[in-house]
Every structure is written in C-alpha cells, then in structure tokens.
mmCIF file of C-alpha atoms in Angstrom:
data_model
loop_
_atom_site.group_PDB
_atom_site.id
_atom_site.type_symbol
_atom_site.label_atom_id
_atom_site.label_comp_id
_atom_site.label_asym_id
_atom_site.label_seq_id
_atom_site.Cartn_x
_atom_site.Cartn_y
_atom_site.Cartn_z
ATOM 1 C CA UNK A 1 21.756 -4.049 -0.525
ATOM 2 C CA UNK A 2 22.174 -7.868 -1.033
ATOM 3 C CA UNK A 3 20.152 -9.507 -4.070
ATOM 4 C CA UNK A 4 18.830 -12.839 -2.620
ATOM 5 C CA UNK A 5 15.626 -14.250 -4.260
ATOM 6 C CA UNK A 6 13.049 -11.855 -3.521
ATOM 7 C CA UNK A 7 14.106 -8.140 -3.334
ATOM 8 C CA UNK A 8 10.598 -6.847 -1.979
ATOM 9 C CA UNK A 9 8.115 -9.200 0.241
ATOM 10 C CA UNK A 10 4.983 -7.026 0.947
ATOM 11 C CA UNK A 11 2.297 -8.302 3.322
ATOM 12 C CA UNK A 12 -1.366 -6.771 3.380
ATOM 13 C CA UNK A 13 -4.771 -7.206 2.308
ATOM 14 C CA UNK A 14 -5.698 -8.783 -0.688
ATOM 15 C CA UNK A 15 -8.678 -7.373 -2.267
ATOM 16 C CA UNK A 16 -10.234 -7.132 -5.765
ATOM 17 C CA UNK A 17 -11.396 -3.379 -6.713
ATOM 18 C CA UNK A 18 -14.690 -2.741 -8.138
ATOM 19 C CA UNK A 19 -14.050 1.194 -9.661
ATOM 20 C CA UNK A 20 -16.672 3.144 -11.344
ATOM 21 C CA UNK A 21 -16.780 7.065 -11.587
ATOM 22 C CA UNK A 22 -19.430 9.284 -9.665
ATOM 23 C CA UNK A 23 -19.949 12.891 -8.439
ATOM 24 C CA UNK A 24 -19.837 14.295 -5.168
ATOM 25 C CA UNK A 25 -24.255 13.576 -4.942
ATOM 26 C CA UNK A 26 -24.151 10.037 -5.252
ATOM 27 C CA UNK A 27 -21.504 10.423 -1.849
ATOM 28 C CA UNK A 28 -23.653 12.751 0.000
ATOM 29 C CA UNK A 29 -26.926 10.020 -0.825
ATOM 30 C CA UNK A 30 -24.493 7.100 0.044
ATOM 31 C CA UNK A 31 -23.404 9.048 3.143
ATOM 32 C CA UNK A 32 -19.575 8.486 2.960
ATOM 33 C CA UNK A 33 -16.831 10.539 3.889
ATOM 34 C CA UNK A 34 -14.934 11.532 0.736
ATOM 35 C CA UNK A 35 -11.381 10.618 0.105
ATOM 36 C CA UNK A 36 -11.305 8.728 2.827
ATOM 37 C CA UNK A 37 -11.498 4.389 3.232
ATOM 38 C CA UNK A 38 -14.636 2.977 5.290
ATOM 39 C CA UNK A 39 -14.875 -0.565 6.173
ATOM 40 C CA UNK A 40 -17.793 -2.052 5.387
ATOM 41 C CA UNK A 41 -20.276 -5.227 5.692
ATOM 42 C CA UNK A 42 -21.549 -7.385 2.841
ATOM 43 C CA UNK A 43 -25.187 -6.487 2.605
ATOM 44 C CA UNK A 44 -23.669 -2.639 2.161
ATOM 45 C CA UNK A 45 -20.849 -4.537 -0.303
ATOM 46 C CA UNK A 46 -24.375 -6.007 -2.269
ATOM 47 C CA UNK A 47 -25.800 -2.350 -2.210
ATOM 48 C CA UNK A 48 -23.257 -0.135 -3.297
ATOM 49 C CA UNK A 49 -22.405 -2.650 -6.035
ATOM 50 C CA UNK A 50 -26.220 -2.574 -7.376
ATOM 51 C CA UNK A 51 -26.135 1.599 -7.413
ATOM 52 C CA UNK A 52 -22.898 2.580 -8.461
ATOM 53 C CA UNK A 53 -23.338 2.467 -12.071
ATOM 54 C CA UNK A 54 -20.605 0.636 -15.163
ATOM 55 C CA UNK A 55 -17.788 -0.115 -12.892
ATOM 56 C CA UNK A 56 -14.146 -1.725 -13.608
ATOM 57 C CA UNK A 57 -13.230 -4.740 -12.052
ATOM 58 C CA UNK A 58 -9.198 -5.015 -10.755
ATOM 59 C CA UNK A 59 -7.242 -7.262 -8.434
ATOM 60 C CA UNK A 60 -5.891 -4.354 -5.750
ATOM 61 C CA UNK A 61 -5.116 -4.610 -2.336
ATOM 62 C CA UNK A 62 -2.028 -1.560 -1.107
ATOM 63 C CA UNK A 63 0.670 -3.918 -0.596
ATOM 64 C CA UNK A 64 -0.533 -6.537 -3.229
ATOM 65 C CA UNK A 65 -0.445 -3.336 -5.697
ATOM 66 C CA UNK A 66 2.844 -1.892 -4.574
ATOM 67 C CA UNK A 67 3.964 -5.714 -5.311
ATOM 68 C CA UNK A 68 2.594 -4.862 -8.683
ATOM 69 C CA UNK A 69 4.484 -1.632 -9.554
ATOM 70 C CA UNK A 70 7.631 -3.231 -8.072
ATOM 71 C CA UNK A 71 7.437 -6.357 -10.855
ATOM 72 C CA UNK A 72 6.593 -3.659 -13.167
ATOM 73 C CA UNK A 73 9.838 -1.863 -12.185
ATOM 74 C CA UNK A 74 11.488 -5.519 -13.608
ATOM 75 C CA UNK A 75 12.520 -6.012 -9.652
ATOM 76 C CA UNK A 76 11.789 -9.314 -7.914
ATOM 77 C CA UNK A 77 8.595 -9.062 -5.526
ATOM 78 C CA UNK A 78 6.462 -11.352 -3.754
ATOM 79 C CA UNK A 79 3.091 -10.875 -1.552
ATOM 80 C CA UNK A 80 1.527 -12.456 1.453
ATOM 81 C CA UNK A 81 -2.290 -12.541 1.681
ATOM 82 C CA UNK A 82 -5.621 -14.527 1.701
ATOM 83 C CA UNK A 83 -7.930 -14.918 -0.698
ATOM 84 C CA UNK A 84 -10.834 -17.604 -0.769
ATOM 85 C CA UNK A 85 -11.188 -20.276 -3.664
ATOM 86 C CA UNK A 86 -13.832 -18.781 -5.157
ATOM 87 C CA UNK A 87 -14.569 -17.049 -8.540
ATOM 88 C CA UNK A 88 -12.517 -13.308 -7.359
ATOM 89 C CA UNK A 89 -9.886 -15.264 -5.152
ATOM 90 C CA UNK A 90 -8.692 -16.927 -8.084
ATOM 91 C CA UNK A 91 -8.407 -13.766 -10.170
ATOM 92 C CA UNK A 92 -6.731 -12.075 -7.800
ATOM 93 C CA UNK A 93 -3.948 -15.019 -7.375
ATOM 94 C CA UNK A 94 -3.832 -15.248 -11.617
ATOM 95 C CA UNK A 95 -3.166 -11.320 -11.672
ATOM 96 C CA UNK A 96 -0.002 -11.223 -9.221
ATOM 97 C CA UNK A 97 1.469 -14.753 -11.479
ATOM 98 C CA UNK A 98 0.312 -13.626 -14.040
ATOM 99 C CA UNK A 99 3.098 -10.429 -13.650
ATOM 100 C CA UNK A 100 5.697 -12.952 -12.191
ATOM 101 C CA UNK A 101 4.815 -11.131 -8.403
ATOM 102 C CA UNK A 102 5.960 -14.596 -6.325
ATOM 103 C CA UNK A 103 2.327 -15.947 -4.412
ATOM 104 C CA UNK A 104 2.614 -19.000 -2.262
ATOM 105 C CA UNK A 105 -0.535 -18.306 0.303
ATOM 106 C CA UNK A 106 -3.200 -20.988 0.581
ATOM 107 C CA UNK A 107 -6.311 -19.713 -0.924
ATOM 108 C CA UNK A 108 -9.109 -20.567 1.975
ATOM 109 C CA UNK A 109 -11.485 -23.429 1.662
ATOM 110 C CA UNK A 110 -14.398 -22.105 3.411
ATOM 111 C CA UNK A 111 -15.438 -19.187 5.284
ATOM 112 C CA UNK A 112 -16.062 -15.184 4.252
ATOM 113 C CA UNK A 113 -15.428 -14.413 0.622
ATOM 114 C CA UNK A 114 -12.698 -13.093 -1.236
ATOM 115 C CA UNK A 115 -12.536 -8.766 -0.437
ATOM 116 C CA UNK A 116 -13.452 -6.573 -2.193
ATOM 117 C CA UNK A 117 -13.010 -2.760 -2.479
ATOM 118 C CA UNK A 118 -15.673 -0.276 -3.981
ATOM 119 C CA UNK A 119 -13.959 2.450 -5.098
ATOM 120 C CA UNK A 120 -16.084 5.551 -6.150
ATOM 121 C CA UNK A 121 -14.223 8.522 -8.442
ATOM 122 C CA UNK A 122 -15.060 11.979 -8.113
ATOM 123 C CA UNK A 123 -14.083 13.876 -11.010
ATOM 124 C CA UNK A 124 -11.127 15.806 -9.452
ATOM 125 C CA UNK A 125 -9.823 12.455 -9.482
ATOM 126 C CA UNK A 126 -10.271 11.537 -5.561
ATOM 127 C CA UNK A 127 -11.465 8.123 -4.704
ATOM 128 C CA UNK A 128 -13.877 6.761 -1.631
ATOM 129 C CA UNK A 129 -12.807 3.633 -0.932
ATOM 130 C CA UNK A 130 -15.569 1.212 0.681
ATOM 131 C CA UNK A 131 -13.961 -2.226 1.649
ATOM 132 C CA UNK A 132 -15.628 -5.526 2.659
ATOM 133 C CA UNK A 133 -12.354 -7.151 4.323
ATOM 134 C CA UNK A 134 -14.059 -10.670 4.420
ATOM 135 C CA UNK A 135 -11.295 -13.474 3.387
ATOM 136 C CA UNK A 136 -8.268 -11.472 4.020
ATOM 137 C CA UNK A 137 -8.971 -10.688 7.630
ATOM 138 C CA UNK A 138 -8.250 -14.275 7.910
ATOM 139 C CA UNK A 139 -4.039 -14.116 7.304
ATOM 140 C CA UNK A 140 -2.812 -16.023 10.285
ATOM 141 C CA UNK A 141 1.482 -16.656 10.836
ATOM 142 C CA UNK A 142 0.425 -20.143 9.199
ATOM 143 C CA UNK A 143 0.767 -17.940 6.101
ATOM 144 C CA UNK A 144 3.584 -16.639 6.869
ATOM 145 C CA UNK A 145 6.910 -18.870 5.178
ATOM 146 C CA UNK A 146 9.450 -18.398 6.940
ATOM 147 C CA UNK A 147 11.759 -19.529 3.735
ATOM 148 C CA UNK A 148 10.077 -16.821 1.388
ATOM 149 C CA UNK A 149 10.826 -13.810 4.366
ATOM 150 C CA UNK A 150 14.358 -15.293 4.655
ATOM 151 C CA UNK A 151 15.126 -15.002 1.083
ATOM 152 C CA UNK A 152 13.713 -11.578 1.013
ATOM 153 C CA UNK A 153 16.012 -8.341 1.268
ATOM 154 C CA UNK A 154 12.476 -5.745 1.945
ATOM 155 C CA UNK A 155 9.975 -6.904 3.917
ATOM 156 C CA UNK A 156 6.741 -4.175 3.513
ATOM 157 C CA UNK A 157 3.373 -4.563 5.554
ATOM 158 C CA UNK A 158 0.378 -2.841 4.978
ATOM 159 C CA UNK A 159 -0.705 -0.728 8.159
ATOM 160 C CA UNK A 160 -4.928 -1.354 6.999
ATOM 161 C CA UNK A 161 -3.868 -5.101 7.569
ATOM 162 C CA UNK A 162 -3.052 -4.197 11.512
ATOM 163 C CA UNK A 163 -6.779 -4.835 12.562
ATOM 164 C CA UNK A 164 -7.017 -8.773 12.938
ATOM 165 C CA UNK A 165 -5.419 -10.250 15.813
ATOM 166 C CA UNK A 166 -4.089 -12.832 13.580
ATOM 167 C CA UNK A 167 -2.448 -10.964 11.138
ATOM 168 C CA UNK A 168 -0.793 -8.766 13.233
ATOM 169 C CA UNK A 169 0.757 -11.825 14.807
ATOM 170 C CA UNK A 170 1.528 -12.882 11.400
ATOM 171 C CA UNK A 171 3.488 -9.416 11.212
ATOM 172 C CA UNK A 172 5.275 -9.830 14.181
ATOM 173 C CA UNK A 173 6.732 -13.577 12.882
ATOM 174 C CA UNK A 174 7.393 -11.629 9.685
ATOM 175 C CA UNK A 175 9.094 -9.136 11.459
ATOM 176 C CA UNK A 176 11.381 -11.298 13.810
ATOM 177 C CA UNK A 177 12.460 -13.797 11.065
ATOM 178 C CA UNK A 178 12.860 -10.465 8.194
ATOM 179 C CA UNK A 179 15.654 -9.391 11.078
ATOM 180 C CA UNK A 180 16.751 -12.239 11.975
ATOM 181 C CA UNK A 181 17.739 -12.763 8.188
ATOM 182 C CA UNK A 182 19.192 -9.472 8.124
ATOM 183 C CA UNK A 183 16.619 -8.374 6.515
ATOM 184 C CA UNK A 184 14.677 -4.791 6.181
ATOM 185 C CA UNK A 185 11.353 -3.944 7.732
ATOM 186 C CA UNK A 186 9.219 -1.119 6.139
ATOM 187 C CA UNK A 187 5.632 -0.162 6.914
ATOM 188 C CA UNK A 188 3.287 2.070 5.284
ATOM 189 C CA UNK A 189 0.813 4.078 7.500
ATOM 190 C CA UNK A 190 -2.195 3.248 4.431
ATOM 191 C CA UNK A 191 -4.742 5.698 5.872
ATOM 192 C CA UNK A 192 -4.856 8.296 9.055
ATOM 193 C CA UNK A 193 -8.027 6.755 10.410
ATOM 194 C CA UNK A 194 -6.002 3.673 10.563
ATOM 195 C CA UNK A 195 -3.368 5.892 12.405
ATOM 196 C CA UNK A 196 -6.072 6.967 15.110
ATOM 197 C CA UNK A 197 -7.049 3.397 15.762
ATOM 198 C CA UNK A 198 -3.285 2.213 16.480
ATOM 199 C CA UNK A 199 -1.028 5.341 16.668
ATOM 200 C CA UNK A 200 0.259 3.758 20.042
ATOM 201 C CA UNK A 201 1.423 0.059 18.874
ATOM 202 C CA UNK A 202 2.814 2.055 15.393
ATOM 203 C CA UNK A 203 4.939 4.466 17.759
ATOM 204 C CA UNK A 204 5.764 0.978 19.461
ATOM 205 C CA UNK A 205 6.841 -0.605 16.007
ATOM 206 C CA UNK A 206 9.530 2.329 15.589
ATOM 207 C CA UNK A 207 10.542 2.332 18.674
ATOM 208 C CA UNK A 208 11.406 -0.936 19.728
ATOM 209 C CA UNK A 209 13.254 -1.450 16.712
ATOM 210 C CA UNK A 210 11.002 -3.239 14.663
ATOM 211 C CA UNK A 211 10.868 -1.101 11.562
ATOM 212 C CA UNK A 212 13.618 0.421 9.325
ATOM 213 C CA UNK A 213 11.642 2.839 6.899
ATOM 214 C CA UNK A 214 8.221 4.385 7.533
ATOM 215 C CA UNK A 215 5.981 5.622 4.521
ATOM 216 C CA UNK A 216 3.322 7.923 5.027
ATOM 217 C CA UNK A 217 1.822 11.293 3.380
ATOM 218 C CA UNK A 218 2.019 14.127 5.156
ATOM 219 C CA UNK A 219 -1.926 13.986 6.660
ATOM 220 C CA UNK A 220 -0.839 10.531 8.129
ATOM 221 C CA UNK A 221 2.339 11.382 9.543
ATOM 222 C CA UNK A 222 0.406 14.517 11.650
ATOM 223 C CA UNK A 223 -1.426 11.769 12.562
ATOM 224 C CA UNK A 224 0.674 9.911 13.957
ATOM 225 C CA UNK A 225 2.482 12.575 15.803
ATOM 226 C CA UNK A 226 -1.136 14.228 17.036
ATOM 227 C CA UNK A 227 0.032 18.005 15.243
ATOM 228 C CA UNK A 228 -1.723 20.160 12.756
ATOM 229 C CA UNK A 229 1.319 21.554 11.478
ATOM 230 C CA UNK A 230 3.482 19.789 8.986
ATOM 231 C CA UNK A 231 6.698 21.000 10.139
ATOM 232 C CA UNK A 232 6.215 19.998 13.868
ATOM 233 C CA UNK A 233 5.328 16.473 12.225
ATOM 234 C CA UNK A 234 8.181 15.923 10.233
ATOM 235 C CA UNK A 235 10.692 17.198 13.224
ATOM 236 C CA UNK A 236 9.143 14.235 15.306
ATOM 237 C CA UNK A 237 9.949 11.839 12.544
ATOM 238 C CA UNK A 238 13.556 13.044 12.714
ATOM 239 C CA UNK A 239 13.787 11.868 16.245
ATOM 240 C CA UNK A 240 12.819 8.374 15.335
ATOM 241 C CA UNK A 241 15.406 5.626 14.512
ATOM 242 C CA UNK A 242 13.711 5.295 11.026
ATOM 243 C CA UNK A 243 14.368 6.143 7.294
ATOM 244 C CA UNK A 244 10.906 7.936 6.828
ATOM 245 C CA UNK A 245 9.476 8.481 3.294
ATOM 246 C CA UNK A 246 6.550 11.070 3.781
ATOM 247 C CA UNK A 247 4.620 12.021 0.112
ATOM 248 C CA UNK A 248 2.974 15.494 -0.074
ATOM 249 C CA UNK A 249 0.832 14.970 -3.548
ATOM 250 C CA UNK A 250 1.752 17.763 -5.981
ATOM 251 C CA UNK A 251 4.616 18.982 -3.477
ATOM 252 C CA UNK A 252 6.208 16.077 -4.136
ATOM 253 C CA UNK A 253 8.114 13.924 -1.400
ATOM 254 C CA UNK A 254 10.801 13.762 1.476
ATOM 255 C CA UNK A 255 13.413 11.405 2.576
ATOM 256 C CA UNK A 256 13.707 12.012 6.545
ATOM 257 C CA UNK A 257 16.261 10.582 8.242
ATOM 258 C CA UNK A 258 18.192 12.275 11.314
ATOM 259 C CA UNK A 259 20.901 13.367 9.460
ATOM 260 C CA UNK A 260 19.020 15.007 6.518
ATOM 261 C CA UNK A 261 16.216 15.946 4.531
ATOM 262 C CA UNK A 262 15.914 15.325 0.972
ATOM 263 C CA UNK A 263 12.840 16.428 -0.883
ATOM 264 C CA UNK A 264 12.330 15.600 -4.391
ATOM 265 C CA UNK A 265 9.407 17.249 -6.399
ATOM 266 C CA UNK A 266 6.672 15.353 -8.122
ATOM 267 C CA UNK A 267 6.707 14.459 -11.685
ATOM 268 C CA UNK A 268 4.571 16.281 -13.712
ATOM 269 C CA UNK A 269 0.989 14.985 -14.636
ATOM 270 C CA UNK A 270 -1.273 16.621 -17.787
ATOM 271 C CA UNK A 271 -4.335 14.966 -15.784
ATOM 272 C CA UNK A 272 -5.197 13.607 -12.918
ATOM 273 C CA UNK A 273 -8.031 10.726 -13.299
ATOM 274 C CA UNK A 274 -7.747 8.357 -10.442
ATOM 275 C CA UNK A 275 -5.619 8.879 -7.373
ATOM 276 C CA UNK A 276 -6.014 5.159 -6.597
ATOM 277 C CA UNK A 277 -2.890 3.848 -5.719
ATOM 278 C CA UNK A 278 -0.769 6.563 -6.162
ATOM 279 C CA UNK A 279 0.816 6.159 -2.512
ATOM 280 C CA UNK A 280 1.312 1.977 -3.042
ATOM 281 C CA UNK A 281 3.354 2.626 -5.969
ATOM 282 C CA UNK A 282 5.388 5.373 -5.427
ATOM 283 C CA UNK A 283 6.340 2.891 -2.150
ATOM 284 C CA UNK A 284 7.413 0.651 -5.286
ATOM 285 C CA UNK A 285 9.374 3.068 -6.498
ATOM 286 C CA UNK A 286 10.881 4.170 -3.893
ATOM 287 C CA UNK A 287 11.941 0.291 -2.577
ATOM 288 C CA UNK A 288 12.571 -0.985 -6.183
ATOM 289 C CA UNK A 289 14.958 2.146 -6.445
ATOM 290 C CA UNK A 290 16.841 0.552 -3.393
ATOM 291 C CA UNK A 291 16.792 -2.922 -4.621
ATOM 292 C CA UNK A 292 18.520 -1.422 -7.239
ATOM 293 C CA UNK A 293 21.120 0.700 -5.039
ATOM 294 C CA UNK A 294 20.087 4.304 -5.927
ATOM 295 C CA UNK A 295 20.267 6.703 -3.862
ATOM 296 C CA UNK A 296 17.838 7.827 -1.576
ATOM 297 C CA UNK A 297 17.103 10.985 -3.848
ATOM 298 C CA UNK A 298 16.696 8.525 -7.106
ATOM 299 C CA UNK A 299 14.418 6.212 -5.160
ATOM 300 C CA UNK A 300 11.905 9.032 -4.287
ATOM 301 C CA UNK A 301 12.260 10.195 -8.029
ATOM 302 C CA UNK A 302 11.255 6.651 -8.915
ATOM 303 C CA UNK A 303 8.866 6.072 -6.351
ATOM 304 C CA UNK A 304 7.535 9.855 -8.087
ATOM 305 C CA UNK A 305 7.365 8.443 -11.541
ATOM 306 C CA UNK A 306 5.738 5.195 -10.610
ATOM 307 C CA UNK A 307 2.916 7.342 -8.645
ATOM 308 C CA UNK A 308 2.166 9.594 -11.967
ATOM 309 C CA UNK A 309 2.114 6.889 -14.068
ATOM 310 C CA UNK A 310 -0.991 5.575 -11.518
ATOM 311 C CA UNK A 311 -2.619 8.778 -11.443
ATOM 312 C CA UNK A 312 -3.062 9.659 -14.977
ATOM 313 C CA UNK A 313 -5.659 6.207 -15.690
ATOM 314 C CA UNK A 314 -8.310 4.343 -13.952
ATOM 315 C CA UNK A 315 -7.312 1.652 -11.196
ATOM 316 C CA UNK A 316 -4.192 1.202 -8.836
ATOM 317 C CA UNK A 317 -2.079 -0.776 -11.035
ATOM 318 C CA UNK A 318 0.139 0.548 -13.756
ATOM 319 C CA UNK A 319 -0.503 0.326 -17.187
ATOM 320 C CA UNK A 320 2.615 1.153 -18.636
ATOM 321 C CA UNK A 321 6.031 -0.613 -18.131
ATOM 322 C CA UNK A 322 7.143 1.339 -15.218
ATOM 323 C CA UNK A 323 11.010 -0.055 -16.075
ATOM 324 C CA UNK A 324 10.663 1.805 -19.962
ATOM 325 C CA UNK A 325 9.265 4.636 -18.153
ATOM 326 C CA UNK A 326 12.222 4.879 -15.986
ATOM 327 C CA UNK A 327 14.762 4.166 -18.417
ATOM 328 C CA UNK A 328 13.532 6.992 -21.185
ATOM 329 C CA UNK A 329 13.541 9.060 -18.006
ATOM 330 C CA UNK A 330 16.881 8.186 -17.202
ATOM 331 C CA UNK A 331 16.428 6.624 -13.853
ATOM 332 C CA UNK A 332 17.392 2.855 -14.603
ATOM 333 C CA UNK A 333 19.235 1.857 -17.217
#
C-alpha cells in the first residue's frame, strides 16, 4: 500500500469511559443485558454513575481507540469525531494528541455534552457497556475534511456511529472522497444489536461497492447473515466482494476472502481482566499490519497481539508499547 500522510483515518463515536468492576447482582438490580452495549439517556448516565462504585475514568470511543492502538503500533492514524468544549471533551481531544493520533474536528460550542460510556466488569472479565451518545451524535459531513480523507491510505468507520442521520451522511462523503483518492474503505460491525437495526443498508455498503474489508466477530457476522451456524455465516461472507476479518475470542481469527481462508490462533493470555476493546484493537493490528505491508496472516497475528495486550488490564487502550510488543515477538522490526 502507498504511505501518504495518514495510513489509518477511523471515524466513530467519541466517548470518554467511566469503568469500574461489579458482579453479575449489581446487573440483574440495574436490569441490563450482560455483555452486551445499551444506549442510554442522561438522567440513567447520572444514576449509574452515583451506584457503580470507584470507577476509572478513560477517553474511549471503538474507532477513537483502534486510532489509539494503531499510534501505539508507531503507524500514522487520525480520527473523526465530536466532542463538546467542556471539561471531558477536552480530555478526550488531549488523549488522542497527546499519542500523536492526528484530531482536527471542531469541538461543539453548545448543545448535549461530551459521551460518555459506563462500562461495568464482571469478573470473568466481560463488560456491559451503557452509553449516553450526547455530543457525538452530532458529527455532520461539515466534519468531515476532505484533505485529511485524501491523504489517508485506510479509511475505518465505526458501525455504532450508523444511527444519526448526519453522520451517516458524513460516512457516505467519507466514503466517496476515501475512493475517489484511491483510497480503502473498512467498517467494523461494533455490536450485533447494531447489526439488527441496519443489517439491510450494511449488506448495501458491501454490495454496492462501498467497502473493501469488513471486521466483525463471529456473533456479528451470523448476524448479519440471519444464521445460527458459524460455518453457513462465514460461506456468505465468501460470496461478498470484501476482505472480511471475523475474530472468534480464544479461537482466534480468520481472513475471508473468496479465494481463501486464513485463520490465525489467538495469542495466549495468563488472565483475562477486561475484554474492553479487545475487538477495536486487534482492528489496529490488523490495519497497522497492512500499513506496514504484511501479509494478511501477519496482520491478523498483529491485530491478535494488540487484542491480548487489551485484555490482560483495565480499559480499551493499551498500556504497553504495542510496536516493542511486536518487535520482541518478531512481527515488526
């Protein structure tokens, strides 16, 4: 791939996580679904806040995380998404600078806050995400620079962003200029309840040629393709004029394209604490690994490393230099 100024340009929500750990009763009193991500208002944002106990505060966001990893992975990434100017908008645009992730989105004046995501831990490690969207619904093509898509060689939107009218119009201009740059269009499915709500318009987005590589785990891609069974999902996926990238947790991941398979096993983990994040950054992996013109097999090995390192602490962003990691592993040099 060509090496213009940005390699990866991911566009999604920006939200600031608010993590604390919990046990499966404080759920069942809370009455949300475990492991899964439930949009939510700001008088519940106020409540859960007040009752979940210690907590961790974060910048997060999936794409504005898989931004992260990628940096971390010493490859060239930017972000588009809103934030307010208030107290947790301006954290979250000091975070991605502050890790040289390229962040040229006016932060809003006025209106709904700056999101945030309450994140509750289970001890196997699971989270229950709880989001109040509030500013970053707000991303509108305005936001969109058409100079920063140009000069980027991945372009990577978030599919929990494809609720606003707005922003899915900011997208599409992403999309259009992205290929008319020569440019390549990725999109992560994010969650399979997001998959029910728009499983036609993300059939569309393979289908008419706007997308080049598809992540998703396995749950979403059976999703997607309305099946129970795995293998039946994966065969549909084969069909499609996409690179797909589908991550099975401890199974590891594939790399689906129509004329092969590759699947890659996961990298070992002595625990599991948090599995925030863990799909974002093996994304980052996986992309930075093509920025860097490894093969497909290396980039899910990558995209594999980058997830464990996630996994094994508290929060969505990595810890550790992903690029040493990858180098004592052999992967980069």
């Amino acid at each position: 791939m060509s090496h213009p100024r940005i390699d990866v340009l991911t566009l999604g929500n920006a939200i600031v996580d608010v993590l604390a750990h919990t046990d499966e009763a404080f759920l069942v009193s809370k009455n949300v679904h475990k492991g899964a991500m439930q949009l939510i208002d700001e008088a519940r944002a106020e409540e859960l806040y007040n009752d979940m106990g210690p907590a961790t505060i974060v910048s997060g966001g999936s794409a504005a995380n898989t931004a992260a990893g990628i940096a971390s992975l010493g490859v060239r990434a930017g972000f588009i998404g809103k934030v307010k100017n208030d107290e947790t908008g301006n954290l979250f645009a000091h975070d991605l600078k502050a890790i040289s992730v390229h962040y040229d989105v006016a932060l809003a004046g006025d209106g709904p806050a700056t999101a945030r995501s309450f994140i509750l831990v289970t001890p196997d490690g699971e989270r229950t995400m709880n989001t109040y969207l509030g500013a970053c619904q707000n991303l509108t093509p305005d936001d969109v620079n058409p100079a920063t898509v140009e000069a980027s060689a991945i372009v990577y939107l978030e599919g929990y962003l494809w609720d606003p009218p707005a922003a899915k119009e900011a997208f599409r201009k992403a999309v259009t200029i992205a290929h008319g740059a020569g440019n390549k269009v990725a999109l992560t499915l994010s969650d399979s309840f997001c998959v029910d709500r728009y499983r036609d318009e993300f059939l569309g987005l393979m289908r008419d040629g706007s997308l080049d590589i598809l992540f998703a785990n396995i749950h979403e891609l059976q999703s997607l393709f309305q099946t129970s069974d795995a293998s039946t999902a994966l065969a549909a996926l084969r069909d499609e004029k996409v690179l797909g990238v589908v991550t099975r947790s401890e199974q590891g991941a594939l790399v689906v394209s129509r004329g092969e398979t590759l699947a890659v096993p996961a990298y070992p983990v002595a625990k599991v604490v948090d599995t925030t994040g863990a799909g974002d950054l093996f994304a980052a992996g996986f992309m930075a690994g093509l920025a860097r013109d490894l093969s497909l097999t290396d980039c899910a090995r990558l995209g594999g490393l980058a997830a464990a390192e996630v996994i094994s602490h508290l929060g969505a962003r990595p810890q550790a230099s992903l690029l040493d990691l990858a180098r004592q592993e052999g992967l980069l040099s």
